[in-house]
Tab-separated table of C-alpha atoms in Angstrom:
chain	number	residue	atom	x	y	z
A	1	MET	CA	-1.949	23.493	-66.722
A	2	VAL	CA	0.199	20.506	-67.756
A	3	ARG	CA	3.201	22.786	-68.388
A	4	LYS	CA	2.846	24.311	-64.943
A	5	LYS	CA	2.745	20.872	-63.295
A	6	SER	CA	5.781	19.670	-65.289
A	7	SER	CA	7.761	22.800	-64.383
A	8	PHE	CA	6.845	22.376	-60.743
A	9	ILE	CA	7.969	18.727	-60.733
A	10	LEU	CA	11.263	19.539	-62.495
A	11	CYS	CA	11.948	22.392	-60.101
A	12	GLY	CA	11.284	20.161	-57.093
A	13	ALA	CA	13.502	17.396	-58.445
A	14	PHE	CA	16.307	19.887	-59.089
A	15	LEU	CA	16.076	21.290	-55.546
A	16	PHE	CA	16.064	17.778	-54.062
A	17	VAL	CA	19.203	16.736	-56.014
A	18	ALA	CA	20.974	20.017	-55.264
A	19	TRP	CA	20.234	19.743	-51.544
A	20	ASN	CA	21.568	16.200	-51.340
A	21	VAL	CA	24.732	17.125	-53.306
A	22	LEU	CA	25.390	20.033	-50.934
A	23	LEU	CA	24.772	17.816	-47.907
A	24	LEU	CA	27.131	15.157	-49.271
A	25	LEU	CA	29.878	17.738	-49.938
A	26	TYR	CA	29.399	19.204	-46.449
A	27	LEU	CA	29.628	15.840	-44.723
A	28	TRP	CA	32.560	14.786	-46.938
A	29	GLY	CA	34.546	17.824	-45.891
A	30	ARG	CA	34.109	17.181	-42.173
A	31	PRO	CA	36.517	15.013	-40.139
A	32	PRO	CA	35.170	11.549	-39.310
A	33	ILE	CA	33.573	10.816	-35.971
A	34	GLY	CA	35.303	7.497	-35.276
A	35	ARG	CA	35.814	6.366	-31.673
A	36	LEU	CA	36.072	9.113	-29.124
A	37	GLY	CA	39.319	9.191	-27.206
A	38	ASP	CA	40.349	11.219	-24.204
A	39	GLY	CA	40.802	14.320	-26.300
A	40	GLY	CA	37.311	14.199	-27.721
A	41	GLY	CA	38.466	13.349	-31.286
A	42	VAL	CA	39.412	10.111	-33.000
A	43	GLU	CA	41.265	7.703	-30.779
A	44	PRO	CA	44.974	7.880	-31.739
A	45	GLY	CA	46.437	4.757	-33.245
A	46	GLY	CA	43.101	3.287	-34.210
A	47	LYS	CA	42.083	2.249	-37.697
A	48	GLU	CA	39.551	5.062	-37.680
A	49	GLU	CA	42.321	7.667	-37.470
A	50	TRP	CA	42.042	10.380	-40.119
A	51	GLY	CA	43.706	9.265	-43.363
A	52	ALA	CA	43.683	5.582	-42.502
A	53	GLY	CA	41.066	5.018	-45.146
A	54	ARG	CA	43.077	6.673	-47.954
A	55	GLY	CA	44.985	4.742	-50.573
A	56	LYS	CA	48.155	5.631	-52.471
A	57	MET	CA	48.725	9.252	-53.634
A	58	GLY	CA	46.043	10.354	-51.086
A	59	GLN	CA	43.222	8.917	-53.156
A	60	VAL	CA	40.100	8.105	-51.153
A	61	ASN	CA	38.712	4.609	-50.936
A	62	LEU	CA	35.178	5.439	-52.083
A	63	ALA	CA	33.478	2.422	-50.478
A	64	GLU	CA	34.984	3.052	-47.033
A	65	GLU	CA	34.203	6.751	-47.278
A	66	MET	CA	30.553	6.082	-48.130
A	67	ILE	CA	30.289	3.709	-45.151
A	68	ARG	CA	31.781	6.392	-42.922
A	69	LEU	CA	29.285	8.937	-44.209
A	70	ALA	CA	26.402	6.556	-43.636
A	71	GLU	CA	27.553	5.915	-40.064
A	72	GLU	CA	27.788	9.642	-39.418
A	73	VAL	CA	24.281	10.202	-40.750
A	74	GLU	CA	23.050	7.408	-38.475
A	75	VAL	CA	24.697	9.083	-35.482
A	76	HIS	CA	22.918	12.331	-36.312
A	77	LEU	CA	19.593	10.510	-36.636
A	78	ASP	CA	20.062	8.842	-33.234
A	79	THR	CA	20.832	12.228	-31.693
A	80	GLN	CA	17.688	13.666	-33.205
A	81	LYS	CA	15.619	10.763	-31.838
A	82	LYS	CA	17.007	11.373	-28.338
A	83	LEU	CA	16.243	15.075	-28.607
A	84	LEU	CA	12.691	14.337	-29.739
A	85	LYS	CA	12.213	11.934	-26.822
A	86	GLN	CA	13.419	14.554	-24.347
A	87	ILE	CA	11.123	17.154	-25.917
A	88	GLU	CA	8.175	14.751	-25.571
A	89	ILE	CA	8.964	14.136	-21.877
A	90	HIS	CA	9.232	17.858	-21.182
A	91	ARG	CA	6.039	18.499	-23.142
A	92	GLU	CA	4.163	16.119	-20.818
A	93	VAL	CA	5.682	17.789	-17.753
A	94	TRP	CA	4.777	21.253	-19.053
A	95	ALA	CA	1.238	20.064	-19.755
A	96	ARG	CA	0.935	18.702	-16.221
A	97	GLN	CA	2.380	21.921	-14.851
A	98	LYS	CA	-0.226	23.907	-16.754
A	99	ASP	CA	-2.970	21.723	-15.224
A	100	LEU	CA	-1.447	22.143	-11.759
A	101	GLY	CA	-1.436	25.909	-12.196
A	102	LYS	CA	-5.115	25.847	-13.104
A	103	ARG	CA	-5.908	23.699	-10.072
A	104	GLU	CA	-3.982	26.009	-7.760
A	105	THR	CA	-5.899	28.968	-9.163
A	106	GLY	CA	-9.172	27.143	-8.472
A	107	SER	CA	-8.025	26.313	-4.936
A	108	ASN	CA	-7.114	29.943	-4.226
A	109	ILE	CA	-10.501	31.066	-5.511
A	110	LYS	CA	-12.270	28.659	-3.157
A	111	GLU	CA	-10.225	29.564	-0.065
A	112	ALA	CA	-10.258	33.357	-0.523
A	113	GLY	CA	-13.520	34.073	-2.246
A	114	ASP	CA	-16.284	34.246	0.397
A	115	GLN	CA	-17.479	30.670	-0.164
A	116	GLN	CA	-17.525	31.157	-3.949
A	117	GLN	CA	-17.744	28.111	-6.214
A	118	PRO	CA	-14.866	27.323	-8.628
A	119	GLN	CA	-15.219	28.482	-12.205
A	120	LYS	CA	-16.888	26.072	-14.581
A	121	THR	CA	-13.725	25.796	-16.634
A	122	LEU	CA	-11.912	24.314	-13.599
A	123	ARG	CA	-14.632	21.873	-12.598
A	124	PRO	CA	-13.509	18.945	-14.814
A	125	LEU	CA	-10.122	18.982	-13.038
A	126	ARG	CA	-11.575	18.982	-9.536
A	127	ASN	CA	-12.653	15.460	-8.640
A	128	SER	CA	-12.748	15.888	-4.873
A	129	VAL	CA	-14.068	18.123	-2.148
A	130	ASP	CA	-12.388	19.654	0.865
A	131	ALA	CA	-12.169	17.491	3.984
A	132	GLY	CA	-11.888	20.017	6.796
A	133	ASP	CA	-8.780	22.083	6.112
A	134	GLN	CA	-7.084	19.401	4.042
A	135	THR	CA	-5.442	19.636	0.658
A	136	ASN	CA	-7.771	18.846	-2.229
A	137	THR	CA	-7.033	15.705	-4.190
A	138	GLN	CA	-7.661	15.060	-7.858
A	139	ARG	CA	-7.558	12.030	-10.060
A	140	PRO	CA	-5.444	12.369	-13.198
A	141	VAL	CA	-7.398	13.264	-16.302
A	142	HIS	CA	-5.168	11.281	-18.634
A	143	LYS	CA	-2.949	8.269	-18.213
A	144	VAL	CA	0.722	9.216	-18.063
A	145	ALA	CA	3.427	7.511	-20.088
A	146	PRO	CA	4.974	4.558	-18.211
A	147	SER	CA	8.558	3.583	-17.426
A	148	LEU	CA	9.631	6.824	-15.721
A	149	PRO	CA	11.571	6.438	-12.449
A	150	LEU	CA	9.522	6.770	-9.287
A	151	GLU	CA	10.570	10.313	-8.423
A	152	GLU	CA	11.584	11.585	-11.883
A	153	PRO	CA	8.333	13.457	-12.686
A	154	ARG	CA	8.471	15.279	-9.353
A	155	GLU	CA	12.114	16.255	-9.957
A	156	LYS	CA	11.352	17.509	-13.453
A	157	ILE	CA	8.489	19.675	-12.194
A	158	ARG	CA	10.721	21.029	-9.448
A	159	ASN	CA	13.342	22.135	-11.991
A	160	ILE	CA	10.904	24.131	-14.129
A	161	LYS	CA	10.495	27.800	-13.255
A	162	VAL	CA	6.838	28.692	-12.868
A	163	THR	CA	4.936	31.697	-11.629
A	164	THR	CA	2.260	29.695	-9.800
A	165	PRO	CA	3.188	27.861	-6.556
A	166	ILE	CA	3.214	24.104	-7.078
A	167	PRO	CA	0.497	22.327	-5.069
A	168	SER	CA	0.634	18.616	-4.339
A	169	PRO	CA	-2.614	17.023	-5.519
A	170	GLU	CA	-0.901	14.445	-7.736
A	171	PHE	CA	0.990	12.707	-4.957
A	172	ILE	CA	2.523	9.330	-5.722
A	173	ILE	CA	1.035	6.265	-4.006
A	174	PRO	CA	3.316	3.260	-4.617
A	175	ILE	CA	1.793	-0.218	-4.432
A	176	LEU	CA	4.108	-2.692	-2.705
A	177	VAL	CA	3.338	-6.326	-3.578
A	178	ILE	CA	4.881	-8.775	-1.103
A	179	ALA	CA	5.679	-11.974	-3.035
A	180	CYS	CA	7.437	-15.265	-2.346
A	181	ASP	CA	6.799	-18.544	-4.155
A	182	ARG	CA	3.276	-18.193	-5.552
A	183	VAL	CA	3.158	-18.092	-9.348
A	184	THR	CA	-0.472	-17.054	-8.870
A	185	VAL	CA	0.918	-13.597	-8.158
A	186	LYS	CA	-0.059	-13.127	-11.799
A	187	ARG	CA	-3.713	-12.923	-10.790
A	188	SER	CA	-2.948	-10.158	-8.327
A	189	LEU	CA	-0.749	-8.205	-10.757
A	190	ASP	CA	-3.215	-8.551	-13.631
A	191	ARG	CA	-5.958	-6.920	-11.553
A	192	LEU	CA	-3.704	-4.161	-10.251
A	193	ILE	CA	-2.470	-3.268	-13.730
A	194	SER	CA	-5.914	-3.428	-15.346
A	195	TYR	CA	-7.462	-1.064	-12.763
A	196	ARG	CA	-4.462	1.262	-12.358
A	197	PRO	CA	-5.394	4.723	-13.716
A	198	SER	CA	-1.793	5.991	-13.965
A	199	THR	CA	1.544	4.179	-14.073
A	200	GLU	CA	3.295	7.308	-12.862
A	201	LEU	CA	1.102	8.015	-9.838
A	202	TYR	CA	0.784	4.346	-8.823
A	203	PRO	CA	4.131	2.584	-9.440
A	204	ILE	CA	3.910	-1.117	-8.613
A	205	ILE	CA	6.904	-2.504	-6.716
A	206	VAL	CA	6.999	-6.287	-6.397
A	207	SER	CA	9.307	-7.365	-3.583
A	208	GLN	CA	10.137	-11.057	-3.798
A	209	ASP	CA	11.514	-13.254	-1.042
A	210	CYS	CA	12.282	-17.010	-1.213
A	211	GLY	CA	14.267	-16.916	-4.500
A	212	HIS	CA	11.602	-18.972	-6.282
A	213	ALA	CA	12.634	-19.063	-9.966
A	214	ASP	CA	9.183	-19.704	-11.488
A	215	THR	CA	7.636	-16.838	-9.530
A	216	ALA	CA	10.518	-14.573	-10.557
A	217	ARG	CA	9.854	-15.392	-14.223
A	218	VAL	CA	6.169	-14.525	-13.835
A	219	ILE	CA	7.036	-11.177	-12.253
A	220	GLY	CA	9.720	-10.512	-14.866
A	221	SER	CA	7.242	-11.103	-17.685
A	222	TYR	CA	5.555	-7.767	-16.851
A	223	GLY	CA	8.654	-5.848	-17.926
A	224	GLU	CA	8.515	-2.130	-17.172
A	225	GLN	CA	4.927	-2.320	-15.918
A	226	VAL	CA	6.296	-3.240	-12.483
A	227	MET	CA	9.544	-2.819	-10.574
A	228	HIS	CA	10.917	-6.171	-9.413
A	229	ILE	CA	13.157	-6.114	-6.323
A	230	LYS	CA	14.503	-9.151	-4.492
A	231	GLN	CA	15.090	-9.594	-0.781
A	232	PRO	CA	18.791	-10.569	-0.639
A	233	ASP	CA	18.924	-12.515	2.647
A	234	LEU	CA	17.393	-15.950	2.057
A	235	ALA	CA	19.082	-17.722	4.987
A	236	ASP	CA	17.106	-19.490	7.687
A	237	ILE	CA	16.613	-17.510	10.881
A	238	LYS	CA	17.791	-18.888	14.206
A	239	VAL	CA	14.748	-19.409	16.416
A	240	ARG	CA	13.914	-21.203	19.615
A	241	PRO	CA	13.339	-24.962	19.140
A	242	GLU	CA	9.622	-24.634	19.850
A	243	HIS	CA	9.372	-21.965	17.107
A	244	ARG	CA	10.953	-23.979	14.292
A	245	LYS	CA	7.517	-24.599	12.805
A	246	PHE	CA	7.038	-20.821	12.674
A	247	GLN	CA	10.140	-20.186	10.536
A	248	GLY	CA	7.914	-18.813	7.789
A	249	TYR	CA	6.506	-16.093	10.055
A	250	TYR	CA	10.034	-14.961	10.925
A	251	LYS	CA	10.986	-14.720	7.260
A	252	ILE	CA	7.832	-12.750	6.460
A	253	ALA	CA	8.638	-10.195	9.173
A	254	ARG	CA	12.201	-9.892	7.877
A	255	HIS	CA	10.905	-9.411	4.323
A	256	TYR	CA	8.402	-6.726	5.332
A	257	ARG	CA	11.114	-4.775	7.130
A	258	TRP	CA	13.485	-4.912	4.161
A	259	ALA	CA	10.806	-4.070	1.595
A	260	LEU	CA	9.398	-1.118	3.528
A	261	ASN	CA	12.896	0.259	4.037
A	262	GLN	CA	13.366	0.062	0.274
A	263	VAL	CA	10.181	2.025	-0.415
A	264	PHE	CA	10.648	4.707	2.224
A	265	ASN	CA	14.438	5.031	2.451
A	266	THR	CA	15.831	3.892	-0.902
A	267	PHE	CA	13.006	5.177	-3.124
A	268	SER	CA	12.193	8.116	-0.787
A	269	GLN	CA	8.427	7.718	-0.925
A	270	SER	CA	6.086	9.333	1.619
A	271	THR	CA	3.411	6.616	1.682
A	272	VAL	CA	2.751	3.100	0.412
A	273	VAL	CA	-0.110	0.632	0.007
A	274	ILE	CA	0.889	-2.936	0.884
A	275	VAL	CA	-0.764	-5.932	-0.739
A	276	GLU	CA	0.316	-9.552	-0.768
A	277	ASP	CA	0.661	-11.906	-3.694
A	278	ASP	CA	-2.653	-13.653	-2.943
A	279	LEU	CA	-4.896	-10.566	-2.962
A	280	GLU	CA	-7.253	-9.499	-5.732
A	281	VAL	CA	-8.318	-5.849	-5.762
A	282	ALA	CA	-11.606	-4.097	-6.572
A	283	PRO	CA	-12.143	-1.704	-9.509
A	284	ASP	CA	-12.091	1.349	-7.204
A	285	PHE	CA	-9.070	0.175	-5.188
A	286	PHE	CA	-6.880	3.084	-6.338
A	287	GLU	CA	-9.711	5.613	-6.019
A	288	TYR	CA	-10.308	4.478	-2.445
A	289	PHE	CA	-6.742	5.047	-1.267
A	290	ARG	CA	-6.258	8.318	-3.157
A	291	ALA	CA	-9.359	9.815	-1.551
A	292	LEU	CA	-8.394	8.677	1.954
A	293	TYR	CA	-4.735	9.709	1.865
A	294	PRO	CA	-5.502	13.335	2.934
A	295	ILE	CA	-7.635	12.058	5.840
A	296	LEU	CA	-4.820	9.787	7.017
A	297	ARG	CA	-2.317	12.609	6.629
A	298	SER	CA	-4.359	15.157	8.564
A	299	ASP	CA	-5.732	13.093	11.492
A	300	PRO	CA	-3.101	11.980	14.057
A	301	THR	CA	-5.629	9.582	15.625
A	302	LEU	CA	-5.430	7.461	12.447
A	303	TRP	CA	-2.492	5.260	11.570
A	304	CYS	CA	-3.676	3.269	8.560
A	305	VAL	CA	-6.265	2.890	5.841
A	306	SER	CA	-7.298	-0.681	5.051
A	307	ALA	CA	-9.219	-2.130	2.120
A	308	TRP	CA	-10.390	-5.076	4.239
A	309	ASN	CA	-13.490	-5.854	6.317
A	310	ASP	CA	-12.965	-8.886	8.564
A	311	ASN	CA	-16.753	-9.329	8.760
A	312	GLY	CA	-17.213	-8.727	5.056
A	313	ARG	CA	-19.165	-11.887	4.218
A	314	ASP	CA	-22.193	-11.535	1.945
A	315	ALA	CA	-24.752	-11.966	4.709
A	316	LEU	CA	-23.055	-9.412	6.986
A	317	VAL	CA	-22.685	-6.417	4.643
A	318	ASP	CA	-25.106	-4.153	2.840
A	319	PRO	CA	-24.490	-4.573	-0.920
A	320	SER	CA	-26.380	-1.346	-1.629
A	321	LYS	CA	-23.975	0.690	0.540
A	322	ALA	CA	-20.634	0.301	-1.213
A	323	GLU	CA	-19.755	3.870	-0.223
A	324	LEU	CA	-19.957	3.212	3.552
A	325	LEU	CA	-16.688	3.774	5.440
A	326	TYR	CA	-15.887	3.268	9.123
A	327	ARG	CA	-13.213	3.873	11.704
A	328	THR	CA	-11.946	0.740	13.448
A	329	ASP	CA	-9.604	0.153	16.387
A	330	PHE	CA	-8.660	-3.270	15.011
A	331	PHE	CA	-5.715	-3.350	12.588
A	332	PRO	CA	-7.159	-5.149	9.517
A	333	GLY	CA	-4.184	-5.404	7.135
A	334	LEU	CA	-4.799	-7.216	3.817
A	335	GLY	CA	-4.308	-4.201	1.563
A	336	TRP	CA	-3.387	-1.227	3.761
A	337	MET	CA	-1.762	2.174	3.535
A	338	LEU	CA	0.702	3.743	5.980
A	339	LEU	CA	2.833	6.881	6.016
A	340	LYS	CA	6.598	7.160	6.231
A	341	GLU	CA	6.281	8.846	9.624
A	342	LEU	CA	4.638	5.724	11.025
A	343	TRP	CA	7.339	3.503	9.561
A	344	ASN	CA	10.013	5.683	11.172
A	345	GLU	CA	8.253	4.996	14.470
A	346	LEU	CA	7.790	1.233	13.990
A	347	GLU	CA	10.972	0.195	12.180
A	348	PRO	CA	13.409	0.470	15.128
A	349	LYS	CA	11.273	-1.951	17.165
A	350	TRP	CA	9.944	-4.109	14.308
A	351	PRO	CA	9.285	-7.659	15.581
A	352	SER	CA	11.127	-10.772	14.458
A	353	ALA	CA	7.835	-12.605	13.746
A	354	PHE	CA	4.023	-12.295	13.823
A	355	TRP	CA	4.191	-8.639	12.759
A	356	ASP	CA	0.396	-8.255	12.258
A	357	ASP	CA	-0.525	-9.340	15.792
A	358	TRP	CA	2.336	-7.174	17.078
A	359	MET	CA	0.693	-4.211	15.325
A	360	ARG	CA	-2.478	-4.878	17.331
A	361	GLN	CA	-0.771	-4.484	20.696
A	362	PRO	CA	-1.533	-1.306	22.677
A	363	GLU	CA	2.160	-0.324	22.681
A	364	GLN	CA	2.079	0.023	18.891
A	365	ARG	CA	-1.521	1.089	18.306
A	366	LYS	CA	-1.429	3.867	20.927
A	367	ASN	CA	-5.216	4.299	20.729
A	368	ARG	CA	-5.019	5.060	17.019
A	369	SER	CA	-7.536	3.749	14.506
A	370	CYS	CA	-7.759	2.679	10.876
A	371	ILE	CA	-10.348	3.325	8.196
A	372	ARG	CA	-12.078	0.317	6.670
A	373	PRO	CA	-14.934	-0.136	4.154
A	374	GLU	CA	-18.335	-1.773	4.473
A	375	ILE	CA	-17.518	-3.924	1.432
A	376	SER	CA	-13.915	-5.079	1.052
A	377	ARG	CA	-11.739	-3.693	-1.737
A	378	THR	CA	-9.565	-6.818	-1.573
A	379	ILE	CA	-10.171	-10.545	-1.304
A	380	THR	CA	-7.670	-13.308	-0.701
A	381	PHE	CA	-7.449	-16.358	-2.937
A	382	GLY	CA	-4.402	-17.878	-1.208
A	383	ARG	CA	-5.494	-20.788	0.924
A	384	LYS	CA	-1.947	-22.188	0.894
A	385	GLY	CA	0.495	-20.262	3.060
A	386	VAL	CA	2.341	-20.156	6.355
A	387	SER	CA	-0.977	-20.131	8.242
A	388	LEU	CA	-1.951	-23.432	6.562
A	389	GLY	CA	-5.386	-22.178	5.580
A	390	GLN	CA	-6.357	-20.892	9.043
A	391	PHE	CA	-9.682	-19.030	8.815
A	392	PHE	CA	-9.737	-19.408	5.022
A	393	ASP	CA	-12.346	-22.132	4.743
A	394	GLN	CA	-14.470	-20.748	7.560
A	395	TYR	CA	-14.335	-17.002	6.808
A	396	LEU	CA	-11.959	-15.657	4.178
A	397	ARG	CA	-13.291	-17.489	1.150
A	398	TYR	CA	-16.722	-15.906	1.698
A	399	ILE	CA	-15.584	-12.271	1.861
A	400	ARG	CA	-17.421	-10.165	-0.702
A	401	LEU	CA	-15.327	-8.089	-3.134
A	402	ASN	CA	-16.782	-4.756	-4.176
A	403	THR	CA	-17.660	-4.526	-7.893
A	404	GLU	CA	-19.247	-1.058	-7.963
A	405	PHE	CA	-16.915	1.883	-8.654
A	406	VAL	CA	-17.443	4.536	-5.985
A	407	PRO	CA	-16.049	8.017	-6.868
A	408	PHE	CA	-14.612	8.625	-3.392
A	409	THR	CA	-12.438	11.542	-4.543
A	410	LYS	CA	-15.626	13.480	-5.355
A	411	GLN	CA	-17.080	12.958	-1.878
A	412	ASP	CA	-16.623	14.899	1.348
A	413	LEU	CA	-14.970	12.366	3.658
A	414	SER	CA	-14.300	14.763	6.524
A	415	PHE	CA	-16.902	12.891	8.607
A	416	LEU	CA	-14.170	10.296	9.229
A	417	LEU	CA	-12.129	12.765	11.276
A	418	LYS	CA	-12.338	11.673	14.913
A	419	GLU	CA	-14.168	14.642	16.415
A	420	LYS	CA	-16.942	14.500	13.821
A	421	TYR	CA	-17.096	10.722	13.620
A	422	ASP	CA	-17.290	9.949	17.347
A	423	GLU	CA	-20.182	12.285	17.985
A	424	ILE	CA	-22.285	10.815	15.171
A	425	PHE	CA	-21.232	7.216	15.857
A	426	VAL	CA	-21.985	7.211	19.582
A	427	GLN	CA	-25.353	8.851	18.988
A	428	GLU	CA	-26.315	6.310	16.313
A	429	VAL	CA	-25.235	3.259	18.321
A	430	TYR	CA	-26.773	4.124	21.669
A	431	SER	CA	-29.991	5.493	20.244
A	432	ALA	CA	-30.537	2.163	18.479
A	433	THR	CA	-33.253	-0.132	19.823
A	434	LEU	CA	-31.851	-2.435	22.525
A	435	VAL	CA	-32.939	-6.041	21.913
A	436	LYS	CA	-32.151	-9.509	23.189
A	437	ILE	CA	-30.276	-11.839	20.912
A	438	GLU	CA	-33.144	-14.341	21.024
A	439	ASP	CA	-35.543	-11.708	19.637
A	440	LEU	CA	-33.066	-10.804	16.940
A	441	GLN	CA	-32.599	-14.418	15.896
A	442	HIS	CA	-36.318	-15.174	15.700
A	443	GLY	CA	-37.280	-11.775	14.304
A	444	GLY	CA	-40.963	-11.960	15.202
A	445	ASN	CA	-40.719	-10.247	18.599
A	446	LEU	CA	-38.655	-7.256	17.460
A	447	LYS	CA	-40.112	-3.939	18.549
A	448	GLY	CA	-39.066	-0.578	17.212
A	449	PRO	CA	-37.223	0.376	14.019
A	450	GLU	CA	-33.718	-0.675	13.123
A	451	PRO	CA	-30.859	-0.350	13.737
A	452	TYR	CA	-30.819	-2.705	16.700
A	453	ARG	CA	-28.305	-3.000	19.517
A	454	VAL	CA	-27.251	-6.185	21.295
A	455	GLN	CA	-25.317	-5.443	24.461
A	456	TYR	CA	-22.458	-7.531	25.854
A	457	SER	CA	-20.774	-6.988	29.205
A	458	SER	CA	-17.945	-9.527	29.354
A	459	ARG	CA	-15.483	-11.389	27.186
A	460	ASP	CA	-17.579	-14.556	27.302
A	461	SER	CA	-20.851	-12.819	26.443
A	462	PHE	CA	-19.195	-11.107	23.492
A	463	LYS	CA	-17.890	-14.409	22.143
A	464	VAL	CA	-21.239	-16.180	22.570
A	465	PHE	CA	-23.187	-13.369	20.869
A	466	ALA	CA	-20.641	-13.056	18.061
A	467	ARG	CA	-20.774	-16.774	17.274
A	468	ASN	CA	-24.552	-16.828	17.257
A	469	LEU	CA	-24.751	-13.758	15.012
A	470	GLY	CA	-22.146	-15.064	12.587
A	471	VAL	CA	-19.363	-12.496	13.115
A	472	MET	CA	-15.763	-13.268	14.053
A	473	ASP	CA	-15.453	-13.791	17.793
A	474	ASP	CA	-11.707	-13.468	18.412
A	475	LEU	CA	-10.129	-10.488	20.149
A	476	LYS	CA	-6.569	-9.142	19.973
A	477	SER	CA	-5.464	-7.196	23.054
A	478	GLY	CA	-9.162	-6.942	23.900
A	479	VAL	CA	-10.149	-5.418	20.541
A	480	PRO	CA	-12.773	-7.288	18.466
A	481	ARG	CA	-12.343	-7.506	14.721
A	482	THR	CA	-13.796	-4.409	12.978
A	483	GLY	CA	-14.600	-2.976	16.435
A	484	TYR	CA	-14.627	0.760	17.168
A	485	ARG	CA	-15.074	1.859	20.781
A	486	GLY	CA	-15.907	-1.807	21.383
A	487	VAL	CA	-18.780	-1.756	18.856
A	488	VAL	CA	-19.031	-4.229	15.950
A	489	SER	CA	-21.379	-3.115	13.141
A	490	PHE	CA	-22.883	-5.622	10.667
A	491	LEU	CA	-26.093	-6.862	9.057
A	492	HIS	CA	-28.102	-9.772	10.448
A	493	ARG	CA	-30.892	-11.032	8.223
A	494	GLY	CA	-30.927	-7.731	6.413
A	495	ARG	CA	-31.110	-5.597	9.572
A	496	ARG	CA	-28.343	-3.288	10.848
A	497	VAL	CA	-27.055	-4.510	14.220
A	498	PHE	CA	-24.547	-3.070	16.679
A	499	LEU	CA	-22.904	-5.568	19.006
A	500	ALA	CA	-21.890	-3.071	21.666
A	501	PRO	CA	-20.612	-2.693	25.244
A	502	PRO	CA	-22.685	-0.672	27.741
A	503	GLU	CA	-22.934	3.063	27.172
A	504	GLY	CA	-20.034	5.023	28.661
A	505	TRP	CA	-17.295	2.748	27.252
A	506	THR	CA	-13.814	4.156	27.926
A	507	GLN	CA	-11.137	1.598	27.026
A	508	TYR	CA	-10.368	-1.998	26.011
A	509	ASP	CA	-9.499	-4.669	28.542
A	510	ILE	CA	-6.342	-6.406	27.275
A	511	SER	CA	-7.098	-9.408	29.514
A	512	TRP	CA	-9.914	-10.268	27.085
A	513	SER	CA	-7.417	-11.576	24.515
């Protein structure tokens, strides 16, 4: 037994020495790599030229030759590392392609198979349900390696020949963070990165205005986790004398226009979610937008999806109904998604200032609605800003942030499509028990089950009722905050209430602004 082990060791040692001797002789007999010139060989006239390292009588300087051999080996090792890296990238793409093929097979089975259910082997990959005739959406099963360019994965998949048609469930949803001079952008970025399920499907683009060095250093500290772009035009904007105090609003509008052009035109993305540097997001922030993208894409009566509820204070929302979603005619902003097609429509007439109120005008809204949640998926922590804390102390600081993860991509959200939604909504609102505000406030004289309806008939009555019930009372172009068909839905002392116009509502009165 000992002899066998000794023979085996000697044989292995002999093979190892012989292999290295052969490798050394092979490398020694090859011309040196040196610096590459125009002809692809050693650059003429350089010290690395063949023979420059030889001494008298053609004898080789052994030390220089060994250094040359070591450098050549290092070059080969670097080449091998690059090849391995490329193989790893392609392996991930092939793996994703295999998953996509399985999902497409499952989709074909569902569409063609007489209402048959997908096979059990496909079920773990299907994290959503059909919404009408829309494309199914899935959440990624595994996190994907970071630091790939925004469109590189899509290009790689496109260049691979496959037998199964490529569906588009793993669409990219970039997150655009609008930043300026708040170093507290770190709080916003920390939450986004910690909740982000995939760096590839949710690239974070931080667009910075103002040229604030400390904020730039904070953003730069995230390295390849985010893409940092800088708005190049930092000059003051010429405004009317009475608008000098609004210079900040003009710069914000300019920044939004530049940043959105970067996302849609330079980076060629089809959608984007916009957040600002003073917003903190909920754990299901990404899930929320991924599930609602197909609804936004398929319904022309929608023009945005927002994570914000203007009446999202603790006392006004139902904490047990984190899954509740609504349509609203009021543009909420504060964490919202739009499509490239909408930007192509808005960009040529983009305003010089006050872009959010401009969005709420009938000429831009065109009777389109947004989707908003019962419980906000964003909160703002930025009291300091161009608005000088307007509404913050009275409303914004009390907005409730959702903490419960809702698997929206596994739910059928087709009820949000206008034809389905309006029928159910109108029936629910106008079948609710009509009560006086005094009865609602005192509670003892309420008759009938909830929900309850308080009816307003004028601008003044709306504002009085809204103030007394604790909801926001301002209107933009006649549209109340969170309103849909003039109806504001909220909780009052634990009861569902609809603050609504008379039945038969047809349109908003812009004179109510």
